[in-house]
CSV table of C-alpha atoms in Angstrom, one decimal:
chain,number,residue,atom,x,y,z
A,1,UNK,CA,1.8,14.3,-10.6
A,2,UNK,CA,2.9,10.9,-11.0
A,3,UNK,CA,6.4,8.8,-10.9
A,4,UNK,CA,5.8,5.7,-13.2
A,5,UNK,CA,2.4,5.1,-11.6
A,6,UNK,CA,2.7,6.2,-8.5
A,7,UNK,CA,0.7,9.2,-6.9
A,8,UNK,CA,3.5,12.2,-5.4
A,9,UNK,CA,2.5,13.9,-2.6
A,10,UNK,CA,5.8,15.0,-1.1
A,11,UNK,CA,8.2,12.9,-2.5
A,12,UNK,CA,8.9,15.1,-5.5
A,13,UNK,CA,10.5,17.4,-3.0
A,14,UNK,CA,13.4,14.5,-3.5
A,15,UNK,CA,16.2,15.5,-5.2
A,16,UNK,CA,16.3,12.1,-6.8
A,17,UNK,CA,13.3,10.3,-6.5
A,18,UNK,CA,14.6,7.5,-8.9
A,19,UNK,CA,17.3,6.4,-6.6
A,20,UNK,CA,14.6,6.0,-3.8
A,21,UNK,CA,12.6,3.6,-5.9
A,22,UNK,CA,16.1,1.7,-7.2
A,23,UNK,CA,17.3,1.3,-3.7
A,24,UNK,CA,13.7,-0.4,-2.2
A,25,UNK,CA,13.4,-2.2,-5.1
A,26,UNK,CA,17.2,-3.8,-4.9
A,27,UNK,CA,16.8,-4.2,-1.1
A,28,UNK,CA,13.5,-6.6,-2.1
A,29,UNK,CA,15.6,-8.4,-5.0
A,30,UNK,CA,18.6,-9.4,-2.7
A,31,UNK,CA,16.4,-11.0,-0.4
A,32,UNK,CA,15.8,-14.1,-2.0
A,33,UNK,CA,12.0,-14.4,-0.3
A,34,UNK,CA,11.4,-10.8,0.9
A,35,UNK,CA,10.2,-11.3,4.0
A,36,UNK,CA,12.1,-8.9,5.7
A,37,UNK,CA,10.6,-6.1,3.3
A,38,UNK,CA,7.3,-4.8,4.9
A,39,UNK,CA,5.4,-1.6,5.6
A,40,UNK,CA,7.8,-0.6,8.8
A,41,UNK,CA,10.7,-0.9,6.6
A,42,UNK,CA,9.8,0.8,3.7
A,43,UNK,CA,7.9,3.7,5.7
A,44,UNK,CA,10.8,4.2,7.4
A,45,UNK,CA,13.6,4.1,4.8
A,46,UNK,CA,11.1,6.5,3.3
A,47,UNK,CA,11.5,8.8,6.0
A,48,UNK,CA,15.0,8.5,6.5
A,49,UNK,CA,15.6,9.3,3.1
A,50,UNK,CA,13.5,12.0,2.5
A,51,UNK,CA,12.0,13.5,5.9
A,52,UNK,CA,8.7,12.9,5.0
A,53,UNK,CA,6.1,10.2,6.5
A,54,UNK,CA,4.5,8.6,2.8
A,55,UNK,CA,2.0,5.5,3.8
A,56,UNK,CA,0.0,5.7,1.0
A,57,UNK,CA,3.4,5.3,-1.3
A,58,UNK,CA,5.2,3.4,1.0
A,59,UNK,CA,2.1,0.6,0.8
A,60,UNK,CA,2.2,0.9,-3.1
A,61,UNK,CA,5.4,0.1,-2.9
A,62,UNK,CA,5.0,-3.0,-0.3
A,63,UNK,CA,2.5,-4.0,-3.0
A,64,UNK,CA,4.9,-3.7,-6.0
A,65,UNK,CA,7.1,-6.1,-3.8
A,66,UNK,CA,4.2,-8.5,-2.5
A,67,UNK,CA,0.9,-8.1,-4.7
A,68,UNK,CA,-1.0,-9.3,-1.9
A,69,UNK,CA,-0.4,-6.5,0.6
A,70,UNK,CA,-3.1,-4.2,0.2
A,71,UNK,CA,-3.1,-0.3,-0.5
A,72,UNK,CA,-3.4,2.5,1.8
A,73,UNK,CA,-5.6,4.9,0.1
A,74,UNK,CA,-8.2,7.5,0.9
A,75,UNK,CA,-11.0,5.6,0.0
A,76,UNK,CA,-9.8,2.5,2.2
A,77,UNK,CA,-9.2,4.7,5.3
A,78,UNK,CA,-12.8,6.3,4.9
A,79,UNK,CA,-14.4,2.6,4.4
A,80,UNK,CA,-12.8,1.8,7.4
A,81,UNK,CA,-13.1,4.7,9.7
A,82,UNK,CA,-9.3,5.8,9.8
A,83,UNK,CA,-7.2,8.8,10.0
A,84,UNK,CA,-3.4,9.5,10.1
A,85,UNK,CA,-2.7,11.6,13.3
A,86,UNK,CA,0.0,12.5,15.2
A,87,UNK,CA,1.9,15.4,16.3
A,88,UNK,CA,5.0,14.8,15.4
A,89,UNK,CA,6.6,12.9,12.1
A,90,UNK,CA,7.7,9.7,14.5
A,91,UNK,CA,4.4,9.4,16.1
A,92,UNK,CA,3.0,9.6,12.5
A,93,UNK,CA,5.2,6.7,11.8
A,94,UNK,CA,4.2,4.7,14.6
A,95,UNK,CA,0.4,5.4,14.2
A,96,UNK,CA,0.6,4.5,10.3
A,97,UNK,CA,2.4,0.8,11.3
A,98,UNK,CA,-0.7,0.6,13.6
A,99,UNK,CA,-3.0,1.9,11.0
A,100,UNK,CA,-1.8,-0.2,8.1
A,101,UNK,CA,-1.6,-3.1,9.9
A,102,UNK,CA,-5.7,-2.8,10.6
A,103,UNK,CA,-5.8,-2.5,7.3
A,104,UNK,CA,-3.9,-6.0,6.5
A,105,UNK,CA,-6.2,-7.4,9.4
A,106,UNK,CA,-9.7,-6.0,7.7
A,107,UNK,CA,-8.5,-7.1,4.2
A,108,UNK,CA,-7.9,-10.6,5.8
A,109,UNK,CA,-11.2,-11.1,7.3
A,110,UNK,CA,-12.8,-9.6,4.1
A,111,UNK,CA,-11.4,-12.2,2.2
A,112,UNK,CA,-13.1,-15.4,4.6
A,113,UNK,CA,-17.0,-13.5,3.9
A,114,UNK,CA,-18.9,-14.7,1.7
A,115,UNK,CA,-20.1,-11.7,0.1
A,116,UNK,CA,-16.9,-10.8,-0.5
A,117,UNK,CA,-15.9,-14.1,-2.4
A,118,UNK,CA,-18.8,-14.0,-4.6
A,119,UNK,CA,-17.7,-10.3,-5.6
A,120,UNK,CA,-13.7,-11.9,-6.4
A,121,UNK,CA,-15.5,-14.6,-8.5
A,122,UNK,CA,-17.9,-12.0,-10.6
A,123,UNK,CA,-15.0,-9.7,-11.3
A,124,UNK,CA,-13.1,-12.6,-12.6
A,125,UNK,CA,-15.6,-13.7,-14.8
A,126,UNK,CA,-15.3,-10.6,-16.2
A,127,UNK,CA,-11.9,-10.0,-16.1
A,128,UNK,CA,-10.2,-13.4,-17.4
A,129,UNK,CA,-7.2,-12.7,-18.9
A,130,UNK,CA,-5.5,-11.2,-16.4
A,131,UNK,CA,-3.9,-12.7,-13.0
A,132,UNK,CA,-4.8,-10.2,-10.1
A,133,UNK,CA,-5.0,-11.0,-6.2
A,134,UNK,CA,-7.9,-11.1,-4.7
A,135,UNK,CA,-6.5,-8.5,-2.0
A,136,UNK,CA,-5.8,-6.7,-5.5
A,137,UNK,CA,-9.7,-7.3,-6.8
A,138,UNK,CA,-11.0,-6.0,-3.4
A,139,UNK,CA,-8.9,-2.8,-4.4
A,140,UNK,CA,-10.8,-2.2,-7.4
A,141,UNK,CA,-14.1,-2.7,-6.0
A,142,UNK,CA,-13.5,-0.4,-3.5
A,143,UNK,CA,-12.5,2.1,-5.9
A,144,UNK,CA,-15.4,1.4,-8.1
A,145,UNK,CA,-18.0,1.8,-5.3
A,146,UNK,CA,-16.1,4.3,-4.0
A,147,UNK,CA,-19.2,7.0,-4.1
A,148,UNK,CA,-22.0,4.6,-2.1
């Protein structure tokens, strides 16, 4: 299932799901340069509004806010070795801030290699017409070599 987008793993349990969203989203507008929006504070608004620990959504929705935050996703955790423990849903929280944040840190240093550069530049002479990040191109060719 899907919510304009986004995957649902437990937040459809939400009695309204689209108040969720509205209130992130109007948090983000009222500060003028969202700086104070990150992974923390969504993750855990997420949590206090729902009882359930989302990182995967939570980063989708730090990247609907600031396009060059990167995704958590399955196939970024594998690439990089990571997995979501804990035993309970606060040390979940805390290990998913540390996690993400590795995340943000790999993306970062992917972006200085060369390698990585050259990939950017031959997906965007493929892909002209559209303005994407590079954090956002590094996305897609993760997906895309997702099986090697």
């Amino acid at each position: 299932r899907s919510h304009k987008g986004f995957d649902m793993v437990t937040l459809n349990d939400y009695k309204d799901i689209n108040e969720v969203l509205f209130l992130i989203n109007k948090k983000a507008y009222i500060y003028k340069d969202n700086s104070n929006i990150n992974f923390e504070t969504i993750i855990r608004y997420l949590y206090d509004e729902t009882g359930n620990v989302e990182p995967s959504f939570s980063s989708k929705m730090l990247a609907t806010i600031h396009p060059n935050m990167p995704i958590w996703d399955q196939y970024v955790l594998k690439k990089l070795h990571l997995k979501l423990e804990g035993n309970t849903k606060e040390e979940k929280i805390k290990n998913a801030i540390i996690i993400y944040n590795q995340i943000v840190a790999w993306y970062k240093m992917s972006l200085q290699e060369d390698t990585i550069k050259v990939a950017i530049q031959q997906f965007r002479d493929i892909v002209k017409t559209y303005k994407i990040s590079d954090v956002k191109v590094i996305d897609f060719i993760l997906w895309g070599t997702r099986d090697n």
